[in-house]
Short mmCIF file of C-alpha atoms in Angstrom, two decimals:
data_model
loop_
_atom_site.label_atom_id
_atom_site.label_comp_id
_atom_site.label_asym_id
_atom_site.label_seq_id
_atom_site.Cartn_x
_atom_site.Cartn_y
_atom_site.Cartn_z
CA UNK A 16 -66.55 -68.41 110.81
CA UNK A 17 -63.03 -70.42 110.79
CA UNK A 18 -61.13 -70.27 114.58
CA UNK A 19 -58.80 -67.03 113.26
CA UNK A 20 -61.81 -64.59 112.65
CA UNK A 21 -63.20 -66.13 116.16
CA UNK A 22 -60.38 -65.22 117.78
CA UNK A 23 -59.24 -62.10 115.93
CA UNK A 24 -61.98 -60.58 114.52
CA UNK A 25 -62.19 -60.10 110.50
CA UNK A 26 -59.44 -58.22 108.83
CA UNK A 27 -59.82 -54.69 106.99
CA UNK A 28 -59.05 -55.71 103.72
CA UNK A 29 -60.25 -52.58 102.47
CA UNK A 30 -56.91 -51.16 102.59
CA UNK A 31 -53.34 -53.08 101.84
CA UNK A 32 -51.50 -52.02 105.30
CA UNK A 33 -53.96 -53.42 107.97
CA UNK A 34 -54.22 -56.80 105.70
CA UNK A 35 -50.59 -57.32 105.98
CA UNK A 36 -51.01 -56.18 110.25
CA UNK A 37 -53.38 -58.27 110.95
CA UNK A 38 -51.83 -61.56 109.28
CA UNK A 39 -48.19 -60.51 110.69
CA UNK A 40 -49.42 -59.92 114.42
CA UNK A 41 -51.68 -63.21 113.74
CA UNK A 42 -48.32 -65.31 112.73
CA UNK A 43 -46.31 -63.91 114.93
CA UNK A 44 -48.72 -65.09 117.68
CA UNK A 45 -49.09 -68.44 116.41
CA UNK A 46 -44.86 -68.97 117.16
CA UNK A 47 -45.20 -66.85 120.55
CA UNK A 48 -48.03 -69.56 121.05
CA UNK A 49 -45.66 -72.44 120.51
CA UNK A 50 -42.94 -71.50 122.50
CA UNK A 51 -44.70 -70.48 125.49
CA UNK A 52 -47.15 -74.10 125.39
CA UNK A 53 -42.87 -75.65 125.19
CA UNK A 54 -42.17 -73.27 128.10
CA UNK A 55 -45.20 -74.32 129.98
CA UNK A 56 -44.38 -78.34 129.46
CA UNK A 57 -40.65 -77.41 130.48
CA UNK A 58 -41.03 -75.00 133.55
CA UNK A 59 -45.20 -76.61 134.49
CA UNK A 60 -45.52 -72.44 135.59
CA UNK A 61 -49.51 -72.01 133.70
CA UNK A 62 -48.75 -68.52 134.48
CA UNK A 63 -47.31 -67.98 130.99
CA UNK A 64 -50.61 -69.02 129.68
CA UNK A 65 -52.53 -65.26 130.48
CA UNK A 66 -50.73 -63.63 127.30
CA UNK A 67 -52.35 -66.22 125.25
CA UNK A 68 -55.39 -65.73 126.29
CA UNK A 69 -55.30 -62.51 126.51
CA UNK A 70 -53.53 -60.59 123.38
CA UNK A 71 -56.37 -62.28 120.38
CA UNK A 72 -59.12 -59.94 122.59
CA UNK A 73 -56.83 -56.94 122.55
CA UNK A 74 -55.30 -57.10 119.41
CA UNK A 75 -59.85 -57.38 118.49
CA UNK A 76 -60.55 -54.41 120.55
CA UNK A 77 -57.50 -52.12 119.04
CA UNK A 78 -57.52 -53.33 114.96
CA UNK A 79 -61.18 -52.85 115.35
CA UNK A 80 -60.49 -49.00 116.46
CA UNK A 81 -58.08 -48.36 114.42
CA UNK A 82 -60.04 -49.55 111.48
CA UNK A 83 -62.66 -47.09 112.45
CA UNK A 84 -60.87 -44.21 112.49
CA UNK A 85 -59.58 -44.75 109.75
CA UNK A 86 -62.67 -45.24 107.92
CA UNK A 87 -64.01 -42.08 109.49
CA UNK A 88 -61.57 -40.20 107.65
CA UNK A 89 -61.17 -42.05 104.98
CA UNK A 90 -65.52 -40.78 104.82
CA UNK A 91 -65.08 -37.94 105.21
CA UNK A 92 -64.82 -34.82 103.22
CA UNK A 93 -61.36 -33.47 103.65
CA UNK A 94 -58.86 -36.30 102.06
CA UNK A 95 -55.73 -34.73 103.85
CA UNK A 96 -52.79 -37.69 102.42
CA UNK A 97 -51.49 -35.89 105.39
CA UNK A 98 -53.69 -36.46 108.13
CA UNK A 99 -54.50 -40.56 106.43
CA UNK A 100 -50.84 -41.30 106.76
CA UNK A 101 -50.05 -39.93 110.30
CA UNK A 102 -53.24 -42.12 111.69
CA UNK A 103 -52.27 -45.46 109.50
CA UNK A 104 -48.47 -45.09 110.86
CA UNK A 105 -49.84 -44.58 114.32
CA UNK A 106 -52.22 -47.66 114.27
CA UNK A 107 -49.93 -49.45 112.68
CA UNK A 108 -47.73 -48.28 115.95
CA UNK A 109 -50.55 -49.06 118.28
CA UNK A 110 -51.39 -52.89 116.91
CA UNK A 111 -47.55 -53.80 116.88
CA UNK A 112 -47.16 -52.48 120.17
CA UNK A 113 -49.79 -54.76 121.98
CA UNK A 114 -46.99 -57.70 120.78
CA UNK A 115 -45.00 -56.91 123.48
CA UNK A 116 -46.63 -58.89 126.56
CA UNK A 117 -45.87 -61.91 123.85
CA UNK A 118 -41.85 -60.56 123.95
CA UNK A 119 -41.35 -60.55 127.34
CA UNK A 120 -42.21 -63.42 127.72
CA UNK A 121 -40.70 -65.36 125.08
CA UNK A 122 -37.14 -63.64 125.55
CA UNK A 123 -37.37 -63.91 129.87
CA UNK A 124 -33.68 -64.09 131.86
CA UNK A 125 -36.01 -65.98 134.35
CA UNK A 126 -36.49 -69.31 132.89
CA UNK A 127 -36.39 -72.88 134.46
CA UNK A 128 -36.68 -75.93 132.99
CA UNK A 129 -37.37 -79.91 134.09
CA UNK A 130 -38.96 -79.01 137.69
CA UNK A 131 -39.99 -81.73 139.62
CA UNK A 132 -40.60 -79.94 143.90
CA UNK A 133 -42.71 -81.58 146.34
CA UNK A 134 -43.24 -81.04 149.93
CA UNK A 135 -44.43 -84.39 151.75
CA UNK A 136 -44.86 -82.87 155.35
CA UNK A 137 -42.43 -80.28 155.42
CA UNK A 138 -39.71 -82.60 153.93
CA UNK A 139 -38.89 -80.96 150.13
CA UNK A 140 -37.09 -82.52 147.03
CA UNK A 141 -36.55 -80.01 144.26
CA UNK A 142 -34.80 -81.05 141.42
CA UNK A 143 -34.32 -78.60 138.12
CA UNK A 144 -32.55 -79.45 134.96
CA UNK A 145 -31.64 -76.02 134.68
CA UNK A 146 -32.22 -72.40 135.70
CA UNK A 147 -31.37 -68.89 134.54
CA UNK A 148 -32.79 -66.43 136.74
CA UNK A 149 -34.79 -66.42 139.88
CA UNK A 150 -36.76 -69.70 141.23
CA UNK A 151 -38.96 -69.71 144.92
CA UNK A 152 -38.58 -72.89 145.69
CA UNK A 153 -40.86 -72.47 149.60
CA UNK A 154 -43.13 -70.12 151.32
CA UNK A 155 -44.48 -69.97 154.36
CA UNK A 156 -46.18 -67.56 157.15
CA UNK A 157 -45.24 -67.27 160.90
CA UNK A 158 -48.83 -66.15 162.23
CA UNK A 159 -47.13 -64.77 165.52
CA UNK A 160 -43.32 -63.73 166.55
CA UNK A 161 -42.03 -66.61 168.55
CA UNK A 162 -38.65 -66.22 170.76
CA UNK A 163 -37.19 -69.13 169.02
CA UNK A 164 -34.62 -69.57 166.67
CA UNK A 165 -34.95 -72.18 164.01
CA UNK A 166 -32.51 -74.76 162.28
CA UNK A 167 -33.39 -75.72 158.86
CA UNK A 168 -31.24 -77.89 157.33
CA UNK A 169 -30.39 -78.80 153.76
CA UNK A 170 -28.24 -80.79 151.18
CA UNK A 171 -27.95 -79.03 147.62
CA UNK A 172 -26.11 -80.52 144.73
CA UNK A 173 -25.56 -78.24 141.00
CA UNK A 174 -23.90 -80.35 137.77
CA UNK A 175 -23.25 -76.72 136.57
CA UNK A 176 -22.28 -73.57 137.46
CA UNK A 177 -23.39 -72.01 140.60
CA UNK A 178 -26.73 -70.62 142.58
CA UNK A 179 -27.58 -68.40 145.40
CA UNK A 180 -29.85 -70.79 148.03
CA UNK A 181 -31.11 -67.27 150.23
CA UNK A 182 -34.56 -67.20 152.56
CA UNK A 183 -36.32 -63.91 152.48
CA UNK A 184 -38.85 -62.55 155.78
CA UNK A 185 -41.16 -60.28 154.30
CA UNK A 186 -39.37 -59.78 150.81
CA UNK A 187 -35.70 -58.47 152.64
CA UNK A 188 -32.92 -61.12 152.63
CA UNK A 189 -31.91 -62.44 155.89
CA UNK A 190 -29.70 -65.17 155.05
CA UNK A 191 -27.90 -66.76 151.76
CA UNK A 192 -25.13 -69.16 150.73
CA UNK A 193 -22.91 -69.91 147.48
CA UNK A 194 -23.36 -73.25 146.03
CA UNK A 195 -21.50 -75.34 143.73
CA UNK A 196 -21.22 -78.95 143.32
CA UNK A 197 -21.69 -80.30 147.14
CA UNK A 198 -23.53 -78.49 149.75
CA UNK A 199 -24.76 -78.94 153.32
CA UNK A 200 -25.53 -77.15 156.13
CA UNK A 201 -28.13 -74.71 158.36
CA UNK A 202 -30.81 -72.11 157.52
CA UNK A 203 -30.73 -70.89 160.56
CA UNK A 204 -33.57 -67.87 161.06
CA UNK A 205 -35.13 -66.17 164.17
CA UNK A 206 -38.60 -67.46 164.29
CA UNK A 207 -40.69 -64.03 163.23
CA UNK A 208 -44.29 -63.29 162.47
CA UNK A 209 -44.31 -62.68 158.72
CA UNK A 210 -44.20 -64.68 155.19
CA UNK A 211 -40.56 -66.29 154.46
CA UNK A 212 -39.93 -67.33 150.90
CA UNK A 213 -37.09 -69.92 150.20
CA UNK A 214 -35.60 -68.82 146.78
CA UNK A 215 -32.40 -69.14 144.93
CA UNK A 216 -30.74 -67.66 141.79
CA UNK A 217 -28.10 -68.00 138.93
CA UNK A 218 -27.03 -66.58 135.72
CA UNK A 219 -27.09 -70.46 134.64
CA UNK A 220 -26.91 -73.39 136.54
CA UNK A 221 -27.41 -77.00 135.54
CA UNK A 222 -28.60 -80.32 137.57
CA UNK A 223 -29.64 -79.27 140.61
CA UNK A 224 -31.21 -81.16 143.33
CA UNK A 225 -32.64 -79.46 146.88
CA UNK A 226 -33.43 -81.52 149.86
CA UNK A 227 -34.72 -79.21 152.70
CA UNK A 228 -36.34 -79.75 156.08
CA UNK A 229 -39.09 -77.45 157.34
CA UNK A 230 -39.48 -79.25 160.47
#
């Protein structure tokens, strides 16, 4: 048994449409596979591997189910051409629909490349080759509220374009600053119980460097 049959199951060769769909989807998968691996290497985001793992299993289940339905109808005495036609159309539609997760990942508007993000004792050093969309820099949590205000100093640089540096508390934006060129400042936050997330967002920016202190 070759690797394709192992991953996707055997093709249904008795029908040309099913055979075409089988090889079309597999070809599409391997094109997506190459693109996904490239994204993983560039961004370091291993979540991109999830659809690559799940897709063959989903395809195998749906393809097997639809060929079973088609065979069941073909073996009945009522060989209605119209009934067969709609079953085949429905089968093709369902099989092609399971390619949607890969399309979402491949053509996502949220792409970040060449990321290096380190946090040593609260001192964050981030560099990004290019960003389009949102990138989370750091997240931290306070177990209880503190009657105090913290000032988090930062330095930021962007070679091309601009980006919005912002801070969220429990999903609500509480501080933001537009960054273009060289910029430095402080994030002033009231220390309250909950989760804080430092993020940046850009339509498209290149050559980003951020140094941030959480101490």
